[in-house]
Amino acid sequence: MRKTWMIMLTFTFTILVLAACGNGDKSDKGSEGEKEASLELPEPDLEGIPDIVAEINGDEITKEEFESMYQQQFQQAALQSQLSGQEVDQDQLKEQTAEGMVNQRILTQEANNRISEVLEEDVNNTMDEVVKQNGMETKEELLAALKDQGMEEKEVMELIETQVKIEQLIAEESGDIEPTDEEVKKAYENMKAQQEEMGSEEEFPAFDEIESDLKQQVKQQKEMEVTETLVEKLKKDADVTIYL
């Protein structure tokens, strides 16, 4: 469950973009998309979803918002279940998805309360990252793809600004969390051990070759832990009702 909602918290806008551009991504992936189709994934059960799925400090998560996110989560879970042979527990997945969206909304509310304005430079940098993460060349290409899905530029830029606020909020909460040499080396040894346990015959890269990537990974893990702690703290004082 932690993985589900932490992904929603730390990659808020990227997830929304991927959802909106999902059809285009599948066509580009070719054989991967054909592989998923050949597995004959089941359809998500959307019966009985209430018009208002949750309320967070007076802010509502609607049926439409929930179904969009749930379909993404279900598709991933269904693919994994086909590969593992374990059936998807849709009741549990719905609860996890709703909980993740509640946590995401709480974090967004706090970011908007604590950070009133963001720099245009930061907004542009985040936009560039989102464009790159979604395999596109330009901001205009991204906006066009989202417009095809019913999202106007104003709405997109508001989401980008929210993402910047969340990133700044997490940075404020995190403080100085630069990984130590010990932490990076430990991460390296753990990854190397995992590969050996899997029986992989590939030669594991030398520490120097992936040191910078490891530093980033350790830092992101620390940020995720800070985020989780903050959300749990905020929830204690929040007025939250889930209607599933």
mmCIF file of C-alpha atoms in Angstrom:
data_model
loop_
_atom_site.group_PDB
_atom_site.id
_atom_site.type_symbol
_atom_site.label_atom_id
_atom_site.label_comp_id
_atom_site.label_asym_id
_atom_site.label_seq_id
_atom_site.Cartn_x
_atom_site.Cartn_y
_atom_site.Cartn_z
ATOM 1 C CA MET A 1 0.000 0.000 0.000
ATOM 2 C CA ARG A 2 2.811 2.404 0.865
ATOM 3 C CA LYS A 3 4.208 2.135 -2.650
ATOM 4 C CA THR A 4 0.835 2.987 -4.197
ATOM 5 C CA TRP A 5 0.229 6.221 -2.359
ATOM 6 C CA MET A 6 3.832 7.351 -2.245
ATOM 7 C CA ILE A 7 3.942 7.219 -6.021
ATOM 8 C CA MET A 8 0.856 9.442 -6.086
ATOM 9 C CA LEU A 9 2.406 11.871 -3.622
ATOM 10 C CA THR A 10 5.779 12.304 -5.230
ATOM 11 C CA PHE A 11 4.800 12.201 -8.883
ATOM 12 C CA THR A 12 1.442 13.956 -8.739
ATOM 13 C CA PHE A 13 1.441 15.700 -12.078
ATOM 14 C CA THR A 14 3.396 13.085 -13.979
ATOM 15 C CA ILE A 15 0.754 10.498 -13.108
ATOM 16 C CA LEU A 16 -1.984 12.799 -14.393
ATOM 17 C CA VAL A 17 -0.088 13.349 -17.619
ATOM 18 C CA LEU A 18 0.504 9.655 -18.121
ATOM 19 C CA ALA A 19 -3.186 9.020 -17.556
ATOM 20 C CA ALA A 20 -4.194 11.602 -20.126
ATOM 21 C CA CYS A 21 -1.659 10.386 -22.673
ATOM 22 C CA GLY A 22 -2.057 6.700 -21.948
ATOM 23 C CA ASN A 23 -3.570 5.735 -25.289
ATOM 24 C CA GLY A 24 -0.741 7.337 -27.208
ATOM 25 C CA ASP A 25 1.879 5.643 -25.060
ATOM 26 C CA LYS A 26 0.447 2.190 -25.717
ATOM 27 C CA SER A 27 0.536 2.598 -29.458
ATOM 28 C CA ASP A 28 4.171 3.675 -29.283
ATOM 29 C CA LYS A 29 5.261 0.741 -27.163
ATOM 30 C CA GLY A 30 4.423 -1.779 -29.843
ATOM 31 C CA SER A 31 5.303 -5.267 -28.708
ATOM 32 C CA GLU A 32 4.859 -4.371 -25.060
ATOM 33 C CA GLY A 33 1.303 -3.236 -25.702
ATOM 34 C CA GLU A 34 0.645 -6.399 -27.717
ATOM 35 C CA LYS A 35 1.988 -8.468 -24.837
ATOM 36 C CA GLU A 36 -0.435 -6.818 -22.418
ATOM 37 C CA ALA A 37 -3.313 -7.361 -24.809
ATOM 38 C CA SER A 38 -2.427 -11.031 -25.208
ATOM 39 C CA LEU A 39 -2.754 -11.457 -21.448
ATOM 40 C CA GLU A 40 -6.444 -10.468 -21.727
ATOM 41 C CA LEU A 41 -6.503 -8.228 -18.678
ATOM 42 C CA PRO A 42 -9.834 -8.125 -16.808
ATOM 43 C CA GLU A 43 -11.987 -5.012 -16.587
ATOM 44 C CA PRO A 44 -12.060 -2.984 -13.360
ATOM 45 C CA ASP A 45 -15.215 -3.228 -11.251
ATOM 46 C CA LEU A 46 -16.626 0.301 -11.039
ATOM 47 C CA GLU A 47 -20.073 -0.664 -9.733
ATOM 48 C CA GLY A 48 -21.269 1.174 -6.667
ATOM 49 C CA ILE A 49 -18.679 3.968 -6.656
ATOM 50 C CA PRO A 50 -20.361 6.920 -4.868
ATOM 51 C CA ASP A 51 -20.583 10.352 -6.504
ATOM 52 C CA ILE A 52 -18.316 11.687 -3.759
ATOM 53 C CA VAL A 53 -15.627 9.189 -2.829
ATOM 54 C CA ALA A 54 -13.967 11.220 -0.078
ATOM 55 C CA GLU A 55 -13.925 14.612 1.639
ATOM 56 C CA ILE A 56 -10.740 16.175 2.984
ATOM 57 C CA ASN A 57 -11.173 19.378 4.995
ATOM 58 C CA GLY A 58 -14.214 20.194 2.856
ATOM 59 C CA ASP A 59 -12.428 19.356 -0.413
ATOM 60 C CA GLU A 60 -14.091 16.569 -2.400
ATOM 61 C CA ILE A 61 -12.696 13.694 -4.430
ATOM 62 C CA THR A 62 -15.332 12.968 -7.048
ATOM 63 C CA LYS A 63 -16.356 9.684 -8.608
ATOM 64 C CA GLU A 64 -14.832 10.769 -11.926
ATOM 65 C CA GLU A 65 -11.465 11.605 -10.329
ATOM 66 C CA PHE A 66 -11.403 8.338 -8.413
ATOM 67 C CA GLU A 67 -12.341 6.172 -11.386
ATOM 68 C CA SER A 68 -9.588 7.740 -13.506
ATOM 69 C CA MET A 69 -6.946 6.989 -10.890
ATOM 70 C CA TYR A 70 -8.371 3.567 -10.020
ATOM 71 C CA GLN A 71 -8.309 2.420 -13.634
ATOM 72 C CA GLN A 72 -4.582 3.223 -13.753
ATOM 73 C CA GLN A 73 -3.892 1.368 -10.522
ATOM 74 C CA PHE A 74 -6.041 -1.575 -11.592
ATOM 75 C CA GLN A 75 -4.309 -1.917 -14.959
ATOM 76 C CA GLN A 76 -0.927 -2.181 -13.244
ATOM 77 C CA ALA A 77 -2.239 -4.603 -10.609
ATOM 78 C CA ALA A 78 -4.020 -6.756 -13.198
ATOM 79 C CA LEU A 79 -0.882 -7.087 -15.297
ATOM 80 C CA GLN A 80 1.116 -8.100 -12.232
ATOM 81 C CA SER A 81 -1.569 -10.599 -11.241
ATOM 82 C CA GLN A 82 -1.430 -12.232 -14.665
ATOM 83 C CA LEU A 83 2.315 -12.611 -14.354
ATOM 84 C CA SER A 84 2.232 -13.806 -10.744
ATOM 85 C CA GLY A 85 -0.955 -15.881 -10.880
ATOM 86 C CA GLN A 86 -2.528 -14.033 -7.931
ATOM 87 C CA GLU A 87 -5.972 -12.504 -8.418
ATOM 88 C CA VAL A 88 -6.431 -8.774 -7.833
ATOM 89 C CA ASP A 89 -8.321 -7.952 -4.628
ATOM 90 C CA GLN A 90 -10.345 -5.054 -6.037
ATOM 91 C CA ASP A 91 -11.895 -4.067 -2.702
ATOM 92 C CA GLN A 92 -8.456 -3.717 -1.193
ATOM 93 C CA LEU A 93 -7.121 -1.900 -4.255
ATOM 94 C CA LYS A 94 -10.017 0.578 -4.113
ATOM 95 C CA GLU A 95 -9.266 1.301 -0.470
ATOM 96 C CA GLN A 96 -5.581 1.793 -1.238
ATOM 97 C CA THR A 97 -6.342 4.079 -4.166
ATOM 98 C CA ALA A 98 -8.766 6.195 -2.139
ATOM 99 C CA GLU A 99 -6.290 6.419 0.734
ATOM 100 C CA GLY A 100 -3.539 7.455 -1.665
ATOM 101 C CA MET A 101 -5.709 10.173 -3.212
ATOM 102 C CA VAL A 102 -6.635 11.459 0.258
ATOM 103 C CA ASN A 103 -2.963 11.646 1.245
ATOM 104 C CA GLN A 104 -2.169 13.390 -2.010
ATOM 105 C CA ARG A 105 -4.922 15.951 -1.432
ATOM 106 C CA ILE A 106 -3.759 16.618 2.142
ATOM 107 C CA LEU A 107 -0.239 17.277 0.899
ATOM 108 C CA THR A 108 -1.522 19.588 -1.830
ATOM 109 C CA GLN A 109 -3.601 21.567 0.669
ATOM 110 C CA GLU A 110 -0.588 22.032 2.934
ATOM 111 C CA ALA A 111 1.592 23.114 0.013
ATOM 112 C CA ASN A 112 -0.976 25.717 -1.069
ATOM 113 C CA ASN A 113 -1.345 26.980 2.511
ATOM 114 C CA ARG A 114 2.363 27.345 3.176
ATOM 115 C CA ILE A 115 3.648 28.468 -0.219
ATOM 116 C CA SER A 116 1.722 31.335 -1.758
ATOM 117 C CA GLU A 117 3.858 32.032 -4.832
ATOM 118 C CA VAL A 118 6.420 30.229 -6.962
ATOM 119 C CA LEU A 119 9.025 31.553 -9.361
ATOM 120 C CA GLU A 120 8.340 31.367 -13.083
ATOM 121 C CA GLU A 121 11.772 29.782 -13.523
ATOM 122 C CA ASP A 122 10.807 26.920 -11.199
ATOM 123 C CA VAL A 123 7.545 26.394 -13.064
ATOM 124 C CA ASN A 124 9.383 26.283 -16.393
ATOM 125 C CA ASN A 125 11.973 23.838 -15.043
ATOM 126 C CA THR A 126 9.260 21.511 -13.744
ATOM 127 C CA MET A 127 7.422 21.729 -17.048
ATOM 128 C CA ASP A 128 10.633 20.724 -18.852
ATOM 129 C CA GLU A 129 10.991 17.725 -16.531
ATOM 130 C CA VAL A 130 7.408 16.613 -17.140
ATOM 131 C CA VAL A 131 7.856 16.957 -20.909
ATOM 132 C CA LYS A 132 11.003 14.820 -20.741
ATOM 133 C CA GLN A 133 9.464 12.201 -18.406
ATOM 134 C CA ASN A 134 6.599 11.692 -20.831
ATOM 135 C CA GLY A 135 8.860 11.196 -23.835
ATOM 136 C CA MET A 136 7.926 14.419 -25.588
ATOM 137 C CA GLU A 137 10.056 17.061 -27.243
ATOM 138 C CA THR A 138 8.372 20.347 -26.332
ATOM 139 C CA LYS A 139 5.922 21.983 -23.972
ATOM 140 C CA GLU A 140 3.627 22.635 -26.934
ATOM 141 C CA GLU A 141 3.534 18.919 -27.761
ATOM 142 C CA LEU A 142 2.571 18.091 -24.183
ATOM 143 C CA LEU A 143 -0.135 20.762 -24.065
ATOM 144 C CA ALA A 144 -1.568 19.539 -27.374
ATOM 145 C CA ALA A 145 -1.733 15.949 -26.103
ATOM 146 C CA LEU A 146 -3.466 17.054 -22.922
ATOM 147 C CA LYS A 147 -5.883 19.282 -24.827
ATOM 148 C CA ASP A 148 -6.960 16.235 -26.813
ATOM 149 C CA GLN A 149 -7.876 14.703 -23.459
ATOM 150 C CA GLY A 150 -9.895 17.756 -22.399
ATOM 151 C CA MET A 151 -7.307 19.650 -20.338
ATOM 152 C CA GLU A 152 -6.862 23.317 -21.158
ATOM 153 C CA GLU A 153 -3.509 25.057 -20.800
ATOM 154 C CA LYS A 154 -4.651 27.039 -17.743
ATOM 155 C CA GLU A 155 -5.505 23.827 -15.887
ATOM 156 C CA VAL A 156 -2.194 22.237 -16.881
ATOM 157 C CA MET A 157 -0.188 25.219 -15.626
ATOM 158 C CA GLU A 158 -2.105 25.219 -12.337
ATOM 159 C CA LEU A 159 -1.140 21.576 -11.853
ATOM 160 C CA ILE A 160 2.471 22.337 -12.697
ATOM 161 C CA GLU A 161 2.470 25.164 -10.147
ATOM 162 C CA THR A 162 1.010 22.814 -7.536
ATOM 163 C CA GLN A 163 3.759 20.323 -8.285
ATOM 164 C CA VAL A 164 6.381 23.034 -7.708
ATOM 165 C CA LYS A 165 4.781 23.953 -4.385
ATOM 166 C CA ILE A 166 4.789 20.314 -3.280
ATOM 167 C CA GLU A 167 8.454 19.952 -4.212
ATOM 168 C CA GLN A 168 9.308 23.106 -2.260
ATOM 169 C CA LEU A 169 7.264 21.945 0.716
ATOM 170 C CA ILE A 170 9.119 18.627 0.807
ATOM 171 C CA ALA A 171 12.435 20.479 0.484
ATOM 172 C CA GLU A 172 11.505 22.653 3.483
ATOM 173 C CA GLU A 173 10.582 19.609 5.535
ATOM 174 C CA SER A 174 13.621 17.629 4.464
ATOM 175 C CA GLY A 175 16.316 20.172 5.225
ATOM 176 C CA ASP A 176 19.831 18.946 4.531
ATOM 177 C CA ILE A 177 19.434 15.307 3.485
ATOM 178 C CA GLU A 178 22.429 14.910 1.216
ATOM 179 C CA PRO A 179 23.431 11.233 1.368
ATOM 180 C CA THR A 180 26.634 10.352 3.209
ATOM 181 C CA ASP A 181 29.342 8.237 1.602
ATOM 182 C CA GLU A 182 28.376 5.395 3.952
ATOM 183 C CA GLU A 183 24.723 5.501 2.868
ATOM 184 C CA VAL A 184 25.626 5.477 -0.818
ATOM 185 C CA LYS A 185 28.036 2.571 -0.401
ATOM 186 C CA LYS A 186 25.424 0.646 1.594
ATOM 187 C CA ALA A 187 22.875 1.196 -1.193
ATOM 188 C CA TYR A 188 25.420 -0.125 -3.676
ATOM 189 C CA GLU A 189 26.079 -3.271 -1.641
ATOM 190 C CA ASN A 190 22.325 -3.879 -1.236
ATOM 191 C CA MET A 191 21.713 -3.597 -4.981
ATOM 192 C CA LYS A 192 24.632 -5.881 -5.721
ATOM 193 C CA ALA A 193 23.363 -8.452 -3.215
ATOM 194 C CA GLN A 194 19.863 -8.324 -4.711
ATOM 195 C CA GLN A 195 21.231 -9.052 -8.185
ATOM 196 C CA GLU A 196 23.217 -11.994 -6.846
ATOM 197 C CA GLU A 197 20.112 -13.365 -5.088
ATOM 198 C CA MET A 198 18.215 -13.200 -8.376
ATOM 199 C CA GLY A 199 20.897 -15.331 -9.980
ATOM 200 C CA SER A 200 21.662 -12.790 -12.679
ATOM 201 C CA GLU A 201 24.761 -13.541 -14.734
ATOM 202 C CA GLU A 202 25.196 -9.902 -15.762
ATOM 203 C CA GLU A 203 28.287 -8.205 -14.431
ATOM 204 C CA PHE A 204 27.288 -5.623 -11.821
ATOM 205 C CA PRO A 205 28.639 -2.142 -12.624
ATOM 206 C CA ALA A 206 31.504 -0.719 -10.608
ATOM 207 C CA PHE A 207 30.642 1.686 -7.787
ATOM 208 C CA ASP A 208 32.197 4.682 -9.570
ATOM 209 C CA GLU A 209 30.009 4.087 -12.644
ATOM 210 C CA ILE A 210 26.700 4.456 -10.791
ATOM 211 C CA GLU A 211 27.685 6.546 -7.763
ATOM 212 C CA SER A 212 25.806 9.658 -8.911
ATOM 213 C CA ASP A 213 22.658 7.642 -9.639
ATOM 214 C CA LEU A 214 22.903 5.967 -6.241
ATOM 215 C CA LYS A 215 23.193 9.349 -4.500
ATOM 216 C CA GLN A 216 20.031 10.507 -6.236
ATOM 217 C CA GLN A 217 18.222 7.297 -5.340
ATOM 218 C CA VAL A 218 19.158 7.541 -1.657
ATOM 219 C CA LYS A 219 18.114 11.190 -1.563
ATOM 220 C CA GLN A 220 14.750 10.376 -3.143
ATOM 221 C CA GLN A 221 14.197 7.620 -0.593
ATOM 222 C CA LYS A 222 14.846 10.094 2.216
ATOM 223 C CA GLU A 223 12.434 12.584 0.651
ATOM 224 C CA MET A 224 9.764 9.883 0.429
ATOM 225 C CA GLU A 225 10.208 9.088 4.123
ATOM 226 C CA VAL A 226 9.929 12.783 5.011
ATOM 227 C CA THR A 227 6.790 13.050 2.865
ATOM 228 C CA GLU A 228 5.190 10.058 4.506
ATOM 229 C CA THR A 229 5.906 11.417 7.990
ATOM 230 C CA LEU A 230 4.494 14.840 7.076
ATOM 231 C CA VAL A 231 1.286 13.422 5.609
ATOM 232 C CA GLU A 232 0.674 11.197 8.629
ATOM 233 C CA LYS A 233 1.179 14.231 10.887
ATOM 234 C CA LEU A 234 -1.223 16.369 8.837
ATOM 235 C CA LYS A 235 -3.871 13.628 8.815
ATOM 236 C CA LYS A 236 -4.110 13.706 12.603
ATOM 237 C CA ASP A 237 -5.564 17.231 12.436
ATOM 238 C CA ALA A 238 -7.461 16.792 9.162
ATOM 239 C CA ASP A 239 -11.177 16.202 8.730
ATOM 240 C CA VAL A 240 -11.245 13.157 6.452
ATOM 241 C CA THR A 241 -14.180 10.958 5.397
ATOM 242 C CA ILE A 242 -13.955 8.143 2.823
ATOM 243 C CA TYR A 243 -17.333 6.904 1.526
ATOM 244 C CA LEU A 244 -16.291 3.668 -0.195
#
